[in-house]
Structure formats: C-alpha cells, structure tokens
PDB file of C-alpha atoms (C1' of nucleotides) in Angstrom:
ATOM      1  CA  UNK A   1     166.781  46.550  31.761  1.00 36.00           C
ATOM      2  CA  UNK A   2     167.800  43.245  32.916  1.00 36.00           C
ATOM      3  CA  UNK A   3     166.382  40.574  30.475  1.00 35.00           C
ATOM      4  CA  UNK A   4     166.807  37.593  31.083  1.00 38.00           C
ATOM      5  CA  UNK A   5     168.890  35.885  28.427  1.00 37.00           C
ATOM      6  CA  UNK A   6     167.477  31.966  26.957  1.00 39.00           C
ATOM      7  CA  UNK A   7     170.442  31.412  25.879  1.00 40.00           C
ATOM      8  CA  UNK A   8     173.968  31.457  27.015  1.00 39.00           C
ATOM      9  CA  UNK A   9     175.169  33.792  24.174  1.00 42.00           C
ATOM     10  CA  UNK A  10     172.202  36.371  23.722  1.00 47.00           C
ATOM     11  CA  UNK A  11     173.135  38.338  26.835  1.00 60.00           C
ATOM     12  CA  UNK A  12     171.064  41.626  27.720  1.00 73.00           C
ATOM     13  CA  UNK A  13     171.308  44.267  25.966  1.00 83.00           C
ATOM     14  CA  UNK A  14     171.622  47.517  27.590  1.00 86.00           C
ATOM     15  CA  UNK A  15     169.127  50.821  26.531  1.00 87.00           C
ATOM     16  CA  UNK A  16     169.797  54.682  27.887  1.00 87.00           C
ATOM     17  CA  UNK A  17     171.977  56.889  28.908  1.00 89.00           C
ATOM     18  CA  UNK A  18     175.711  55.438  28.446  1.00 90.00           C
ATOM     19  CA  UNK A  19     177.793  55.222  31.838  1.00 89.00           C
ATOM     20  CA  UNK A  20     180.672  56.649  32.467  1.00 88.00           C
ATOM     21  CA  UNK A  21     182.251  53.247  32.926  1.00 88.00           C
ATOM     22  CA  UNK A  22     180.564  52.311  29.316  1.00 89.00           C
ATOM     23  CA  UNK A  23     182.514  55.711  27.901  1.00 88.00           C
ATOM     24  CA  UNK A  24     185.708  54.693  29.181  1.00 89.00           C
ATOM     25  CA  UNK A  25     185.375  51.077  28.011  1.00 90.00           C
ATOM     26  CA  UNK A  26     184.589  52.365  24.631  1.00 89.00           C
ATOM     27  CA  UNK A  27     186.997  54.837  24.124  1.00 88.00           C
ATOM     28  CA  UNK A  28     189.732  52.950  25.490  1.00 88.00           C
ATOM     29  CA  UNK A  29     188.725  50.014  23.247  1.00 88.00           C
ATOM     30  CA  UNK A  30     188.563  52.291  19.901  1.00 88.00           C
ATOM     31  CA  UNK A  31     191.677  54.009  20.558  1.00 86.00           C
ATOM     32  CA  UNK A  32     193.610  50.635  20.676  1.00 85.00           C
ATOM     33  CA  UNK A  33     191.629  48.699  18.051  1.00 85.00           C
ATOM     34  CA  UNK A  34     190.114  51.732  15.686  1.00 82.00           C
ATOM     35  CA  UNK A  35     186.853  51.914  15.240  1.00 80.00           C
ATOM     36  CA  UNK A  36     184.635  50.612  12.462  1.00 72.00           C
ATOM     37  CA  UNK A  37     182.871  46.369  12.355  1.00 82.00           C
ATOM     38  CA  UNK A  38     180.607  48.007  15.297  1.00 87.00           C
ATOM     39  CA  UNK A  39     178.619  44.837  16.049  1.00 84.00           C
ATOM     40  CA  UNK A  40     181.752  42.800  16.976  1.00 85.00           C
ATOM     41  CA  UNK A  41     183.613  45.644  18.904  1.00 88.00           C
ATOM     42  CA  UNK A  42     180.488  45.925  20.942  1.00 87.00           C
ATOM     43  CA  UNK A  43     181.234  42.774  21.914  1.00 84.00           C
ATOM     44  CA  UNK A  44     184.867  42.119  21.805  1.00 86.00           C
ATOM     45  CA  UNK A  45     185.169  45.693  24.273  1.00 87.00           C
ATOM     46  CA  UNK A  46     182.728  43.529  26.256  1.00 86.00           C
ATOM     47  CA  UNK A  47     179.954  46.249  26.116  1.00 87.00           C
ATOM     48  CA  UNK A  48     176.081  45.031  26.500  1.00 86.00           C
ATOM     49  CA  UNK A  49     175.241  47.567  24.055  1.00 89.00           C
ATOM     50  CA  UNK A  50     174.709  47.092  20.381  1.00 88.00           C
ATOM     51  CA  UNK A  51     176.909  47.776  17.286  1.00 87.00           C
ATOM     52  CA  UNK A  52     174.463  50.839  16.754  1.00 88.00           C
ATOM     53  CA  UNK A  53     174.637  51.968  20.044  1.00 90.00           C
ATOM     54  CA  UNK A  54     177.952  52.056  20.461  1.00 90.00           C
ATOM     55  CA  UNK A  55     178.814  53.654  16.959  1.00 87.00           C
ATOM     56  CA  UNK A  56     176.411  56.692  17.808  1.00 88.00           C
ATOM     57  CA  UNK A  57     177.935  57.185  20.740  1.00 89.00           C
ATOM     58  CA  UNK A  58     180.769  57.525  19.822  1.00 89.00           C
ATOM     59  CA  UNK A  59     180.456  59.598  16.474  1.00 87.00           C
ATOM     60  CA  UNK A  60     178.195  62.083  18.566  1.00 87.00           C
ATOM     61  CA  UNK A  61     179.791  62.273  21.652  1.00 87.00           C
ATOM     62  CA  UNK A  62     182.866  60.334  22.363  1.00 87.00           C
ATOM     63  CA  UNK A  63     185.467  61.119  19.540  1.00 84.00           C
ATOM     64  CA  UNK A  64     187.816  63.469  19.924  1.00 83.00           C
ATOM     65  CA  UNK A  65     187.030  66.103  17.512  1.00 80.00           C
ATOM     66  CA  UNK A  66     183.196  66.777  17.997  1.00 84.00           C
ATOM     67  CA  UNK A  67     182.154  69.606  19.028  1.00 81.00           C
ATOM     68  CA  UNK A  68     179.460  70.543  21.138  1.00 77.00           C
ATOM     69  CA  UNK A  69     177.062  73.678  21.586  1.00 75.00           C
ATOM     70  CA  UNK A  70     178.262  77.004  20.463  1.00 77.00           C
ATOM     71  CA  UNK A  71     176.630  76.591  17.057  1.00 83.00           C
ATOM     72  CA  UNK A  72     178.388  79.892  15.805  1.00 84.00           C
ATOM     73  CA  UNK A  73     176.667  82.469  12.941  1.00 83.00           C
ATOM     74  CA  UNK A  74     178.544  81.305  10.461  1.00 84.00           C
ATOM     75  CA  UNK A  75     177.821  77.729  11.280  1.00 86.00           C
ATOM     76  CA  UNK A  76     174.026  78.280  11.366  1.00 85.00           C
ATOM     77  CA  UNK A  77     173.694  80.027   7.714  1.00 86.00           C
ATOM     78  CA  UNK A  78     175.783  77.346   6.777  1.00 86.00           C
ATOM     79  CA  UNK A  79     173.780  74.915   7.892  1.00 86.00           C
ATOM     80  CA  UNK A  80     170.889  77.024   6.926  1.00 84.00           C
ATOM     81  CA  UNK A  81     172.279  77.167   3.055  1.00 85.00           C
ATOM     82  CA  UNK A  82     172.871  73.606   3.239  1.00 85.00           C
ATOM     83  CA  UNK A  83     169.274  73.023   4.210  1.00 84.00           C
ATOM     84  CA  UNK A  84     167.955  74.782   1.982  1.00 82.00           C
ATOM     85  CA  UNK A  85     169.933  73.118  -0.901  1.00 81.00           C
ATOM     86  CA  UNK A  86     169.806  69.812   0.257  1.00 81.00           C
ATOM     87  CA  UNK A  87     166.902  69.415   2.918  1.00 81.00           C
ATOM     88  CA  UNK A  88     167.121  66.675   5.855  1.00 81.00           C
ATOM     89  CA  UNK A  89     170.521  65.567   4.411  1.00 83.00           C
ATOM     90  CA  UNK A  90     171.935  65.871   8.015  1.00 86.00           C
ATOM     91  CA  UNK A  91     174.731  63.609   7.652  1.00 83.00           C
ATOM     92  CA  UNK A  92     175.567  65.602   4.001  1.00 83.00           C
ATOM     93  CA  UNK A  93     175.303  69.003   6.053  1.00 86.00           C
ATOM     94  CA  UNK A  94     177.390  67.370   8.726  1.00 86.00           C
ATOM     95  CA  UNK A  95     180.164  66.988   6.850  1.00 85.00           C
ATOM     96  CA  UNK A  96     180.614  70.596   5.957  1.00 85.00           C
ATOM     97  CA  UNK A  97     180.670  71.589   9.672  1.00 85.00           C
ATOM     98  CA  UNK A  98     183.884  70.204  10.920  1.00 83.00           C
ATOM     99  CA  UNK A  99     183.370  68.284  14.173  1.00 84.00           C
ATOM    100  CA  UNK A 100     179.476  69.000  14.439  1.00 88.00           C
ATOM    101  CA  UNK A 101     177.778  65.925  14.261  1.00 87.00           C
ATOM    102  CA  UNK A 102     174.203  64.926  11.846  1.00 85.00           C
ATOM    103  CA  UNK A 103     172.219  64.489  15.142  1.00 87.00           C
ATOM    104  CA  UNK A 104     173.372  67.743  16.655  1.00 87.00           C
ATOM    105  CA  UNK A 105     172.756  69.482  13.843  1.00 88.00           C
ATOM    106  CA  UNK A 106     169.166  68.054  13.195  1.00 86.00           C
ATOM    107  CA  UNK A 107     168.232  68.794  16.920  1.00 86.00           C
ATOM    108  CA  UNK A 108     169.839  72.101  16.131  1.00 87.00           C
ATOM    109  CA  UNK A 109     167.590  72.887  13.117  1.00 85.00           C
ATOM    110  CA  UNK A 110     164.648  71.128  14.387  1.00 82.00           C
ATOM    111  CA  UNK A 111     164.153  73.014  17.899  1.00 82.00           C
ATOM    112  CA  UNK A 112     165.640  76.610  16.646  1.00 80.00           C
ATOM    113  CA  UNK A 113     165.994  77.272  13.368  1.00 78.00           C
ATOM    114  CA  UNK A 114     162.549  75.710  12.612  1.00 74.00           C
ATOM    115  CA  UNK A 115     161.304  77.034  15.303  1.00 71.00           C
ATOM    116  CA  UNK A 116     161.870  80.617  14.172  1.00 71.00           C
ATOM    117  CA  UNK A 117     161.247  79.894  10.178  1.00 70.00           C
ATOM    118  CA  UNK A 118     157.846  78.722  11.372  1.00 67.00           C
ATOM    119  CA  UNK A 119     157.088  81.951  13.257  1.00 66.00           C
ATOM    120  CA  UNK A 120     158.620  84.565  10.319  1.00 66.00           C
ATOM    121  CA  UNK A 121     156.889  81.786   8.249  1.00 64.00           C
ATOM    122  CA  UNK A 122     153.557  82.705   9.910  1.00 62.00           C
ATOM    123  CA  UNK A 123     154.062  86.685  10.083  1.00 63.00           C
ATOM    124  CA  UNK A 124     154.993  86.392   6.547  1.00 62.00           C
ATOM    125  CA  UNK A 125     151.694  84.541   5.201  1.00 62.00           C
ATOM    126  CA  UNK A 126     149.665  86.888   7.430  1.00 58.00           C
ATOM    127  CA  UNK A 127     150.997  89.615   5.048  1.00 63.00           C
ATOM    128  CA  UNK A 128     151.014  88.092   2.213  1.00 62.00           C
ATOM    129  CA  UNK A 129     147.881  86.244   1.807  1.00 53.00           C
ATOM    130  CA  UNK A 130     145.777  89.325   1.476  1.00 46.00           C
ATOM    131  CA  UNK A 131     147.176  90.075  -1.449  1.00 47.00           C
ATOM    132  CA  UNK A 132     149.081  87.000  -3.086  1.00 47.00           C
ATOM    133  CA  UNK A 133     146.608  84.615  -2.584  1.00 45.00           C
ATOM    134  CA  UNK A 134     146.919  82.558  -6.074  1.00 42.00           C
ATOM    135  CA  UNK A 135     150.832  82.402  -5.764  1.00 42.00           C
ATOM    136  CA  UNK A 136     150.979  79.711  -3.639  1.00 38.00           C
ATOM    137  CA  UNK A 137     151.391  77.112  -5.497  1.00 38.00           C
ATOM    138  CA  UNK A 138     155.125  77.665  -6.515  1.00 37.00           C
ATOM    139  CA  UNK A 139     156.070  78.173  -2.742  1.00 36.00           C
ATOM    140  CA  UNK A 140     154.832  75.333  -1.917  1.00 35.00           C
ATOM    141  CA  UNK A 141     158.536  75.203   0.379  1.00 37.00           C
ATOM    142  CA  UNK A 142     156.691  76.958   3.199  1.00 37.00           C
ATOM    143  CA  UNK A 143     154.262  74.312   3.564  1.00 36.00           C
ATOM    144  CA  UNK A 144     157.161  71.439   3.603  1.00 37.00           C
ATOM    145  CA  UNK A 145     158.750  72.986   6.247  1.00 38.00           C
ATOM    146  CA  UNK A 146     155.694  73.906   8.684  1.00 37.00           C
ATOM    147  CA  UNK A 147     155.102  70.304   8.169  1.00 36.00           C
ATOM    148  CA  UNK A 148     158.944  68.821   8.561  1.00 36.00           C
ATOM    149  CA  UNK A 149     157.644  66.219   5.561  1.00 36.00           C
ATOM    150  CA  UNK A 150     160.260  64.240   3.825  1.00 36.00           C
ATOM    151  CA  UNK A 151     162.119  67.623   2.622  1.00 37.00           C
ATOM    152  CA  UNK A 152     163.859  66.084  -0.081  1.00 37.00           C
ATOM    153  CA  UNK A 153     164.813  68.659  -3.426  1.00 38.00           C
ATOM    154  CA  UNK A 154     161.355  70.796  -2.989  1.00 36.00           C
ATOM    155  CA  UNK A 155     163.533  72.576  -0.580  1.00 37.00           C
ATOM    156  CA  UNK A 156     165.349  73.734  -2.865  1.00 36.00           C
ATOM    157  CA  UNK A 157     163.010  76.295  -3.783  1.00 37.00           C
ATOM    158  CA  UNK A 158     163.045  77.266  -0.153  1.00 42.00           C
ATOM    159  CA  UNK A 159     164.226  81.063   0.415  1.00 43.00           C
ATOM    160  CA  UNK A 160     163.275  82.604   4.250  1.00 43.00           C
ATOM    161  CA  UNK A 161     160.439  84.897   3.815  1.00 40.00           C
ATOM    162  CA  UNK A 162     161.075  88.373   3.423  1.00 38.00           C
ATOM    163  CA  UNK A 163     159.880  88.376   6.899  1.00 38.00           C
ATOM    164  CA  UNK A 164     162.418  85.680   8.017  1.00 41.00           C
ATOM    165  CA  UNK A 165     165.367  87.862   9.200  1.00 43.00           C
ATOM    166  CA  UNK A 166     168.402  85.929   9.549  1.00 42.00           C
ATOM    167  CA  UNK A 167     169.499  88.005  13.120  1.00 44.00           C
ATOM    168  CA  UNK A 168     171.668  85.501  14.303  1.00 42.00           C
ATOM    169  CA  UNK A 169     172.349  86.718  17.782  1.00 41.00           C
ATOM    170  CA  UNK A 170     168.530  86.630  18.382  1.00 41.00           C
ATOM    171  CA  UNK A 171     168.580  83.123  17.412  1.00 42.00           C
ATOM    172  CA  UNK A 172     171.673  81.825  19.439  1.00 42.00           C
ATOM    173  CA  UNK A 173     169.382  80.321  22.504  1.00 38.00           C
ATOM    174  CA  UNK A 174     170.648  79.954  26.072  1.00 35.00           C
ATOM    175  CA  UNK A 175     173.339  78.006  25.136  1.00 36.00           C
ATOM    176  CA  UNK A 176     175.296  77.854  28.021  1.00 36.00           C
ATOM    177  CA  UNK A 177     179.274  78.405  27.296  1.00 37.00           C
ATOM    178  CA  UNK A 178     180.606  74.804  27.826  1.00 38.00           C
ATOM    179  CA  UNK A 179     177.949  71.758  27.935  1.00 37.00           C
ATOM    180  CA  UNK A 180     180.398  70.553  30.332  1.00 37.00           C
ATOM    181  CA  UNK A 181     178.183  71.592  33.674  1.00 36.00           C
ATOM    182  CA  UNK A 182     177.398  68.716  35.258  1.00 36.00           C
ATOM    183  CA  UNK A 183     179.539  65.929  33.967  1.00 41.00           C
ATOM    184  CA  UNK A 184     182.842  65.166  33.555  1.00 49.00           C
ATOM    185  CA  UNK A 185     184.385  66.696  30.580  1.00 57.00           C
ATOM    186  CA  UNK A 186     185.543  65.142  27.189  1.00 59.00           C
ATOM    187  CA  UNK A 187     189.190  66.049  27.977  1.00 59.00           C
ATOM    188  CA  UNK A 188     188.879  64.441  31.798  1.00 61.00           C
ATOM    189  CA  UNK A 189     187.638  61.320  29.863  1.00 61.00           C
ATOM    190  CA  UNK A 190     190.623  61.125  27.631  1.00 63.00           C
ATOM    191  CA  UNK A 191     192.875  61.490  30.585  1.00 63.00           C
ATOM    192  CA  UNK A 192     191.019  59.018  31.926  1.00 58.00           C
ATOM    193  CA  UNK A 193     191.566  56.943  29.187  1.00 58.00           C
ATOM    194  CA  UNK A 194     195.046  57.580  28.107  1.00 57.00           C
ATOM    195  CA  UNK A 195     195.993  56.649  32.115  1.00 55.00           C
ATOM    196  CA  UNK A 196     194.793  53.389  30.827  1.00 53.00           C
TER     197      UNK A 196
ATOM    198  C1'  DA B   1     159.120  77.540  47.349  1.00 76.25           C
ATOM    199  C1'  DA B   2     156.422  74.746  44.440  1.00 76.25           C
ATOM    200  C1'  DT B   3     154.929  73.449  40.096  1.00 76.25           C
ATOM    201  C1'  DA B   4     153.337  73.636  35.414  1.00 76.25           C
ATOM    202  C1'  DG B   5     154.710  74.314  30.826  1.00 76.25           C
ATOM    203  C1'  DG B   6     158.249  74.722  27.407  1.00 76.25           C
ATOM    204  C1'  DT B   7     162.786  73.539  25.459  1.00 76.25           C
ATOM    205  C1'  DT B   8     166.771  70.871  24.501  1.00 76.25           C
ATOM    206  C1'  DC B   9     169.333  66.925  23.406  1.00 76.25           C
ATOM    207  C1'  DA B  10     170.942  62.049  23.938  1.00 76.25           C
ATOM    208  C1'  DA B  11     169.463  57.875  22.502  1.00 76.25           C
ATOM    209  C1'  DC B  12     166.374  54.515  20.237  1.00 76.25           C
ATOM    210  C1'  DC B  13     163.815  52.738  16.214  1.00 76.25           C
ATOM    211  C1'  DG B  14     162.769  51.471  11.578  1.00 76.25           C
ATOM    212  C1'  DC B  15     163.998  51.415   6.970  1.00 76.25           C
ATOM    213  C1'  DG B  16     166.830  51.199   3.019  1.00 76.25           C
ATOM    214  C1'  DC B  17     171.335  50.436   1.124  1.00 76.25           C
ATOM    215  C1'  DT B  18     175.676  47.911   0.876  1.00 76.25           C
ATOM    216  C1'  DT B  19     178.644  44.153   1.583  1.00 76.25           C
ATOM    217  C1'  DC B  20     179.789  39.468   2.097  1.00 76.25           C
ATOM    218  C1'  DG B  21     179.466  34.476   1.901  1.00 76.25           C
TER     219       DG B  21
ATOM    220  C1'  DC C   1     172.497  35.604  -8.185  1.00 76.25           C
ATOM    221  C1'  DC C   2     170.440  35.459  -3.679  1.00 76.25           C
ATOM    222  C1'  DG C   3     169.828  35.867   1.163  1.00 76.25           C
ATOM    223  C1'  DA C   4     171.630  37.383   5.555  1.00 76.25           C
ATOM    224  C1'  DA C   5     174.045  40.536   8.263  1.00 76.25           C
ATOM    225  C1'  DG C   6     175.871  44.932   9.085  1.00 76.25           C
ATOM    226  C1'  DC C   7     175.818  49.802   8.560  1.00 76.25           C
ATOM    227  C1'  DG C   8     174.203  54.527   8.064  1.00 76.25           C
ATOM    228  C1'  DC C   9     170.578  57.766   7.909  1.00 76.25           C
ATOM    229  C1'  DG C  10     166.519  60.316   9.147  1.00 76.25           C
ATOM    230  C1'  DG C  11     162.624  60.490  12.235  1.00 76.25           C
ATOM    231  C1'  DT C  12     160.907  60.218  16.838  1.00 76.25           C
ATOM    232  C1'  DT C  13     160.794  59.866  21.804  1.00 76.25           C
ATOM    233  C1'  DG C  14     161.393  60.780  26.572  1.00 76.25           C
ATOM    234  C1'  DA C  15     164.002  62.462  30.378  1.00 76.25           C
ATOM    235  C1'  DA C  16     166.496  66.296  32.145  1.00 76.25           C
ATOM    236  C1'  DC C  17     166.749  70.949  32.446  1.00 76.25           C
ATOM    237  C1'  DC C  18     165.054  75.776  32.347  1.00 76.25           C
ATOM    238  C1'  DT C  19     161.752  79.484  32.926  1.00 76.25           C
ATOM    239  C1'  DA C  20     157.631  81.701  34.178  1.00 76.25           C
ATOM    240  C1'  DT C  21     153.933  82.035  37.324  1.00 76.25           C
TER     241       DT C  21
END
DNA sequence: AATAGGTTCAACCGCGCTTCG
DNA sequence: CCGAAGCGCGGTTGAACCTAT
C-alpha cells in the first residue's frame, strides 16, 4: 500500500476499498469543479488514487442518481432483451436503465441471470438432445452463454429455452431492501458534503 | 457455536479507441 | 501524419457476507 515514491512527484497510489474520507473528498471536489479530465482531478482533489479509480467510483457509486439493488422485473427483462440483442454491451444496456450502472448490471447478469439460463439451459438440453440432436448447430447461442465467450451479435440468436421460464420473483435473490446496512448512506454523504 | 462452501459486488486490470499536441 | 496520453469498456479477482451443516 505504501510505495515508496523515487521521485518527488510519483506519489503512491492508493488500491481498494475507497474511504469514507476519499468519498467525501471526491464528491465535494466534483460537485464544485464537475466531473470529467479524471487524471488531473485525481490529483487537483488531492486524491492518491488514479483518474480510473476515481471515475468508477464515482459513476458506480458516488453520483447522485445511481441506483443500487432492487433490480425490479421490468428492469431484468429489460436487461435481459438488451442482452440478448446486444450481448456484453453493458455500458449500451446501461444506458437504458436509468441510474443502474454497466458494472452493476454485469455483476447482475453474471451471478443471477446466468446463473439461472445455465441451469434451464441444462434441463433444456437434457430434453432436447434425445431427440434434436443434429439441430445444434444453429443454436449455437446456448453454447456462448454456458461459456460467457466474447458474446458479441451471435447472441442475437439467443431466445431462453423453452425450459427457461422467465419467473421473475424466483429470480429476485436475497436482495436485502436498502444496501445501506452497514455504511453510511448516499444521502448522509451528500449532507456530508453539502455541509462543506 | 464453529466452519466450510457458496454468492455477491466493489474494485482492479488490460486492451482498444479517441483526442491532442 | 504520428506518437503519447487519457478515457471507456468488458473481463476478472478477491474480500465480505450469507447460508447450510
């Protein structure tokens, strides 16, 4: 964590889990500058973090409008339409979800929706090879997602298995209702920030 | 009550594209 | 036109959390 810096101007460069502190300092400095020219801001806010860093924290986390958790039905066929149409286009998806974010909605599709495709996917070939063994060539779809390759178009031809029942409620997870549990909440932060 | 296994999600990394000097 | 720097995207990782035994 602490490297030690040659020279006088490549300081350390902090890794993990943002501080509260770090938050404040970035927020505070992107609501009286605006955001955007991330490598300098790092540095002008006086953050050891990089441009990078501090832009993805702040587009997933910090700003004001992003939601988080509660991925609603309608939200999930939407992203699951998207998906299909587009494949790993997260950031494309993203911006048909107002205030859900590319990475929550890759984690999203990766650990749930995936999850369950893979499963119907699996039920569905079990009933299906027996007797449509020589049509698998034009699905190939099933195989590109089982093995999360570069998606790309070939998704397009991707349409859930018969199987593959869209129940959303079954899929919703143990979300809890807030993701606010533990730590200080987005709106405590703004406070924060707006006492500033 | 302890712990092993599974799940979720914040954050990092690498690559390709765009912009600027 | 070319090279360097910055930016954005998608993939991956690892720690925290949850659940079952």
């Amino acid at each position: 964590m602490d490297k030690k810096p040659c020279k006088s101007q490549e300081v350390e460069v902090r890794k993990g889990p943002w501080t509260m502190e770090e938050d404040l300092i970035l927020m505070n400095y992107i609501a009286n500058h605006g955001e955007g020219v991330w490598n300098s801001l790092a540095r002008s806010a006086g953050l050891k973090r990089t441009g990078k860093s501090c832009r993805l924290r702040w587009l997933n986390y910090l700003r004001p409008d992003v939601r988080r958790g509660n991925i609603t039905a309608e939200e999930q066929l939407l992203i699951m339409e998207l998906h299909a149409k587009w494949g790993n286009r997260w950031s494309k998806i993203a911006k048909h979800l107002p205030g859900r974010t590319d990475n929550e909605i890759k984690n999203y599709w990766r650990t749930r929706i995936q999850k369950h495709i893979k499963q119907a996917d699996q039920n569905f070939t079990a009933q299906t090879t027996v007797d449509h063994h020589h049509h698998s060539n034009d699905q190939a779809s099933t195989s590109q997602l089982s093995s999360c390759g570069p998606a790309d178009h070939a998704v397009e031809s991707y349409s859930p298995p018969s199987s593959f029942n869209p129940n959303i409620e079954a899929f919703q997870g143990p979300y809890p209702t807030e993701s606010n549990d533990n730590f200080w909440s987005m709106e405590d932060l703004w406070s924060m920030q707006l006492l500033n």
